[in-house]
Structures are given as C-alpha cells and as structure tokens.
C-alpha cells in the first residue's frame, strides 16, 4: 500500500524529540508499506529556528507550516490546517496516488484529514492518543467536528480502552473502534544494573530513593503536583531526590517553588533527552512518577516497566489498564496527600523488578504493527471497493 500519514506528533527539525512513539511505530510500518509522513509545524515554532535534523530510514518525511490567526477561535483551526496543507502541498498530494490516510491526533489533524480524504476520494483512519479526546472534545465548537470526523472514518484506533469508549460516545460504531496499545522496544528498554546506570548519568552520589519524571513540563502533566508531594516525602527521607527529564513552560515555576520549599538542592531539572538515552534514566530510578491530569497510555510508563522500574501515577485515562498492582501504585487525580503517601510507601517497598519487566514485554511493537497493518489494509480494500461501485 501507499499510505499518507498526517499528524503534528512526529519529529521535525524544529522539535526533533517530538512524538517518539509515532516515530517508532511509523518506522516499523514503513518496512511493510510505502509510507509518507507529513507533519504539521505550528508557524510560531517554525519562526524559532531549527534545533536539529530528522532522518527516519524507509519513510518519506516532509512537513508543512500550519498557519492561523493567533487570536482566532480554535474552532476554526481545522479549516486553517487544511488550507495551509493544500496551499503548500496540494498538487503533490493529488498526484501521489495514496491508498489511504492515517491521521494521528483528532483535532485539528483528523478533522482536516477527513476533508482531504473526501477531496482525494480515498478512505482514512484516525488514531487518537489522549487529550485530543479527553480535552479537545469537551469544547462545544470542537466536539461536533471531532465527532463527525471519527464517524466518517473507516476505522478509529485508540491507544486505550478508555479512549475507545469516548470515541463510541461520540457516535462511532463500536465495531469500527480498535484498542491498540503502543509498543515497547524490548531490545532498548530492558532491566540493567542500577549503579552502573547512575554512574553513567552522574548520579552515583544518590544514596536514597531516586524519583524520576519523564515528559513535558506542563501543569496538565502533574509536574507541579509531584513537586509538592515530593516535598512531603523529602521531609521524612532526607536522602530522597527527584529528577525531571523534559522541557516545558513549567520549568521556571518548578525551580522557584523548589527554592521556596527549601528542596532546591534535591531537585534536578535535567532537560529534554533523546529517546535512546531514556533506558539509563529508568534503570537509575527507584520509581517513575507521572501524576498526569489526563492521558491515553503514556509510553514512558510502558518503557519504565520494561526496565523493571515501578510506577506511581494517577488513576486517569488508560494508565489503570496497563499498570497492575505488582508494577506500581495509582492515586486519585489532584490528591497530593495521596500522591505523597504513595511515593513514600512505594520507595520503601520491595518490588519484583523481573515480574514488572515481564509484564511490560506484553506490549510489543510487532503485535502493534500487525494489528495496525490489518486495519489499514481493510480500510484500503473498502476504499477500492467503493471506487469500483462508483
């Protein structure tokens, strides 16, 4: 098949670390089919300049600049997205002869992709990830657009059962909604020696519990909640330390609050890291902490467990579907006291790291790609059949 992928969740020269899960999935799918990935780059990000280069073997990679009036209501972003795409790449798309489109992210990407698919006369499949339904679909003017896009798609792929249920609630026939958990690269993410990992990362002086956060530093990911909970834990465990791996708008607020709480020396903001460097961070940590406010199924949770590292996270989205009791502790959203208690208890617990890693091995990219491949082929066949009937 010849497949066009439309998404904002993929590495670009302006954000080389973005969408690592999609990069892994699309690279593997590209070994089976001709895959072109066309990534939307926000015009404001484009103006900030390149931060690296992106090369993914076997994929056709391109981007277009998503332009919109900054103060315009977000309900019109899908129209702006499609217009940006057609003005910059329309002629090439019409001549390419794609069999189907895979849109990865519901709004504005999938809404615009649905309109494009109708212009090109080909089927499309939508993949939903988390806040594209958990947040975007709660807005009164965006929800109808998202619902119409999902209902018109040949199939909807959800990364958790919780998201699949939300797609059905938007009117999608349940028979066309598929739950497909992301995979883990078992060769890269595997248990290893903790002391050696800490030495490689310059953490060899860590003698107490080492807590790790990996992700965007933004409030909805719970990074500020974690800091407050850690302060409570740290009062009872003077050797405990917390490391944030990632960048984002909350970086300054985190450091200011750490100073105010008197724990600045015990909190490290390591910055964003390449995906290939993450295994050592997971191996070095005693716990991965992710108190998100909403989620699909975050790949960092799967990858941490693949390294044998237990998880403390909020009971939101698809997280309860993938974190069993023997692999971590889950707490209610917004309950910082419960989070502090879970961190304290989990850091003192004797975990079966081999059992945690064995559980995570059930999330393989091979099984993921087999299922996604079958869904896309079925969509392409349905599209070919419809063309014959016309």
Coordinates of C-alpha atoms in Angstrom, one line a residue, residues 118-376:
X118 CA -13.0 13.2 0.7
X119 CA -11.3 15.6 -1.8
X120 CA -8.9 12.8 -2.9
X121 CA -11.6 10.1 -2.9
X122 CA -9.7 7.7 -0.5
X123 CA -10.5 6.3 2.9
X124 CA -9.0 7.4 6.1
X125 CA -8.2 6.0 9.6
X126 CA -7.9 8.1 12.7
X127 CA -5.6 7.4 15.7
X128 CA -6.5 9.1 19.0
X129 CA -4.0 9.5 21.8
X130 CA -5.4 11.2 24.9
X131 CA -6.1 14.9 25.3
X132 CA -7.3 15.1 21.7
X133 CA -10.5 13.4 23.1
X134 CA -10.1 14.0 26.8
X135 CA -9.7 17.8 26.4
X136 CA -10.4 18.9 22.8
X137 CA -13.6 17.0 22.5
X138 CA -15.0 18.7 25.6
X139 CA -15.2 22.1 23.9
X140 CA -18.6 22.9 22.5
X141 CA -17.5 24.0 19.0
X142 CA -14.8 21.4 18.5
X143 CA -16.7 18.4 19.7
X144 CA -19.1 18.2 16.7
X145 CA -16.2 18.5 14.3
X146 CA -14.3 15.7 16.1
X147 CA -17.3 13.5 16.3
X148 CA -18.1 13.9 12.6
X149 CA -14.5 13.2 11.6
X150 CA -14.4 10.0 13.7
X151 CA -17.8 8.8 12.5
X152 CA -16.8 9.2 8.8
X153 CA -13.5 7.4 9.3
X154 CA -13.2 3.8 8.1
X155 CA -11.7 2.9 11.4
X156 CA -10.7 4.6 14.7
X157 CA -7.6 3.4 16.5
X158 CA -7.5 4.2 20.3
X159 CA -4.4 3.7 22.4
X160 CA -6.5 2.7 25.4
X161 CA -9.9 1.2 26.2
X162 CA -10.9 4.4 28.0
X163 CA -10.3 6.4 24.8
X164 CA -12.2 3.8 22.7
X165 CA -15.2 4.3 25.0
X166 CA -15.0 8.0 24.4
X167 CA -14.9 7.5 20.6
X168 CA -18.0 5.4 20.9
X169 CA -19.7 8.1 23.0
X170 CA -19.1 10.5 20.1
X171 CA -21.3 8.2 17.9
X172 CA -18.7 5.9 16.3
X173 CA -19.9 2.4 15.6
X174 CA -18.1 0.2 18.2
X175 CA -17.3 -2.3 15.5
X176 CA -15.0 0.3 13.9
X177 CA -13.1 1.3 17.0
X178 CA -10.0 -0.7 17.8
X179 CA -8.0 -0.5 21.1
X180 CA -4.3 -0.7 20.2
X181 CA -1.7 -0.2 22.9
X182 CA 1.6 1.3 21.9
X183 CA 4.6 -1.0 22.0
X184 CA 8.0 -1.0 23.6
X185 CA 11.4 -1.7 22.0
X186 CA 12.4 -4.6 24.2
X187 CA 16.0 -4.6 23.0
X188 CA 16.5 -1.0 24.1
X189 CA 14.3 -0.9 27.2
X190 CA 15.3 -3.8 29.4
X191 CA 16.5 -4.2 33.0
X192 CA 20.1 -3.3 33.8
X193 CA 22.5 -2.5 36.6
X194 CA 21.2 0.5 38.6
X195 CA 24.6 1.5 40.0
X196 CA 26.1 1.4 36.5
X197 CA 23.3 3.5 35.1
X198 CA 23.6 6.1 37.8
X199 CA 27.4 6.3 37.2
X200 CA 26.8 6.9 33.5
X201 CA 24.3 9.7 34.3
X202 CA 26.5 11.3 37.0
X203 CA 24.1 10.2 39.8
X204 CA 26.5 7.9 41.6
X205 CA 26.2 10.1 44.8
X206 CA 22.4 9.3 45.1
X207 CA 22.2 7.2 48.2
X208 CA 18.4 7.5 48.9
X209 CA 15.3 6.9 46.8
X210 CA 15.6 8.4 43.4
X211 CA 12.3 9.5 41.8
X212 CA 12.1 10.2 38.1
X213 CA 9.6 12.2 36.0
X214 CA 9.8 12.0 32.2
X215 CA 7.7 14.2 30.0
X216 CA 6.7 17.7 29.1
X217 CA 7.0 20.2 32.0
X218 CA 3.4 21.5 31.9
X219 CA 0.8 21.7 34.6
X220 CA -1.6 19.1 33.0
X221 CA 1.2 16.5 33.3
X222 CA 1.2 16.9 37.0
X223 CA 4.8 18.0 37.3
X224 CA 3.9 20.7 39.9
X225 CA 1.7 18.2 41.9
X226 CA 4.7 15.9 42.0
X227 CA 7.0 18.6 43.4
X228 CA 4.6 19.4 46.2
X229 CA 4.2 15.6 47.1
X230 CA 7.9 15.1 46.9
X231 CA 8.4 17.9 49.5
X232 CA 6.3 16.0 51.9
X233 CA 8.1 12.8 51.3
X234 CA 11.5 14.5 51.4
X235 CA 10.8 15.8 54.9
X236 CA 10.8 12.2 56.2
X237 CA 13.5 10.9 53.8
X238 CA 16.4 13.4 53.7
X239 CA 18.3 11.4 51.1
X240 CA 15.4 11.3 48.6
X241 CA 16.0 13.0 45.2
X242 CA 13.7 14.0 42.3
X243 CA 14.8 14.3 38.7
X244 CA 12.8 15.8 35.9
X245 CA 13.7 14.8 32.3
X246 CA 11.9 17.1 29.9
X247 CA 11.3 20.7 29.0
X248 CA 8.3 22.9 29.1
X249 CA 6.5 26.0 30.3
X250 CA 6.6 25.0 34.0
X251 CA 10.4 24.8 34.2
X252 CA 10.8 28.2 35.9
X253 CA 7.8 27.6 38.2
X254 CA 9.3 24.3 39.3
X255 CA 12.7 25.8 40.3
X256 CA 11.0 28.8 42.0
X257 CA 8.8 26.5 44.0
X258 CA 11.6 24.1 44.9
X259 CA 13.6 27.1 46.3
X260 CA 10.5 28.2 48.3
X261 CA 10.1 24.7 49.7
X262 CA 13.8 24.5 50.6
X263 CA 14.4 21.4 48.5
X264 CA 16.2 23.0 45.5
X265 CA 19.4 21.0 46.1
X266 CA 17.4 17.8 46.0
X267 CA 15.6 18.5 42.7
X268 CA 17.3 18.3 39.3
X269 CA 15.9 19.5 36.0
X270 CA 17.9 17.5 33.5
X271 CA 16.3 18.9 30.4
X272 CA 15.0 17.1 27.4
X273 CA 16.8 13.9 26.4
X274 CA 17.0 11.9 23.2
X275 CA 14.7 8.8 23.3
X276 CA 17.7 6.5 23.1
X277 CA 19.1 7.8 26.3
X278 CA 16.0 7.1 28.4
X279 CA 16.7 3.5 29.3
X280 CA 19.6 4.5 31.7
X281 CA 17.3 7.1 33.4
X282 CA 14.7 4.4 34.0
X283 CA 17.3 1.9 35.3
X284 CA 18.8 4.6 37.6
X285 CA 15.5 5.4 39.2
X286 CA 13.7 3.7 42.0
X287 CA 10.3 5.0 40.8
X288 CA 8.9 6.6 37.7
X289 CA 6.3 9.2 38.8
X290 CA 3.7 10.5 36.4
X291 CA 0.7 12.3 38.1
X292 CA -0.9 13.4 34.8
X293 CA -4.3 15.1 34.8
X294 CA -5.4 13.2 31.6
X295 CA -3.7 10.5 29.5
X296 CA -4.1 7.9 26.9
X297 CA -1.4 5.4 27.7
X298 CA 1.9 7.3 28.1
X299 CA 4.8 5.3 26.5
X300 CA 7.1 6.4 29.4
X301 CA 5.1 4.2 31.7
X302 CA 5.5 1.2 29.4
X303 CA 9.2 1.8 28.9
X304 CA 9.9 2.3 32.6
X305 CA 8.2 -1.0 33.4
X306 CA 10.1 -2.7 30.6
X307 CA 13.3 -1.7 32.5
X308 CA 11.8 -3.2 35.7
X309 CA 11.1 0.2 37.3
X310 CA 7.8 0.5 39.2
X311 CA 5.4 3.4 38.5
X312 CA 3.5 5.8 40.7
X313 CA 0.8 7.6 38.6
X314 CA -2.7 9.0 38.7
X315 CA -5.6 6.8 38.0
X316 CA -6.6 8.5 34.8
X317 CA -7.2 7.5 31.1
X318 CA -5.6 4.2 30.1
X319 CA -3.0 4.1 32.9
X320 CA -5.0 1.7 35.1
X321 CA -5.3 -0.6 32.1
X322 CA -1.5 -1.2 31.9
X323 CA -0.2 -0.8 35.4
X324 CA -1.1 -3.8 37.6
X325 CA -0.7 -3.8 41.4
X326 CA 2.6 -5.6 41.2
X327 CA 4.1 -2.9 38.9
X328 CA 3.1 0.3 40.8
X329 CA 0.7 2.4 42.7
X330 CA -2.1 4.5 41.4
X331 CA -3.6 7.6 43.2
X332 CA -6.7 9.8 42.6
X333 CA -6.3 12.8 40.4
X334 CA -5.5 16.0 42.3
X335 CA -4.9 14.3 45.7
X336 CA -1.4 15.5 46.6
X337 CA -1.6 13.9 50.0
X338 CA -2.3 10.5 48.5
X339 CA 0.5 11.0 46.0
X340 CA 3.0 11.8 48.8
X341 CA 1.9 8.7 50.6
X342 CA 2.2 6.6 47.6
X343 CA 5.7 7.9 46.8
X344 CA 6.8 7.2 50.4
X345 CA 5.3 3.7 50.5
X346 CA 6.4 2.7 47.0
X347 CA 10.0 3.9 47.7
X348 CA 10.2 1.6 50.7
X349 CA 8.5 -1.4 49.1
X350 CA 10.5 -4.4 47.8
X351 CA 9.4 -4.7 44.2
X352 CA 9.8 -7.8 41.9
X353 CA 11.6 -6.0 39.1
X354 CA 11.8 -9.1 36.9
X355 CA 8.0 -9.5 37.1
X356 CA 7.4 -5.9 36.2
X357 CA 9.7 -6.2 33.2
X358 CA 7.9 -9.5 32.2
X359 CA 4.6 -7.7 32.3
X360 CA 5.8 -4.9 30.0
X361 CA 7.0 -7.4 27.4
X362 CA 3.4 -8.0 26.6
X363 CA 3.4 -4.6 24.9
X364 CA 5.4 -5.3 21.7
X365 CA 5.7 -3.2 18.6
X366 CA 5.5 -6.3 16.5
X367 CA 2.0 -7.1 17.7
X368 CA 1.0 -3.4 17.4
X369 CA 2.2 -3.2 13.8
X370 CA 0.4 -6.4 12.8
X371 CA -2.9 -5.0 14.1
X372 CA -2.4 -1.5 12.6
X373 CA -1.4 -3.0 9.3
X374 CA -4.5 -5.2 9.1
X375 CA -6.7 -2.1 10.0
X376 CA -5.1 0.0 7.2

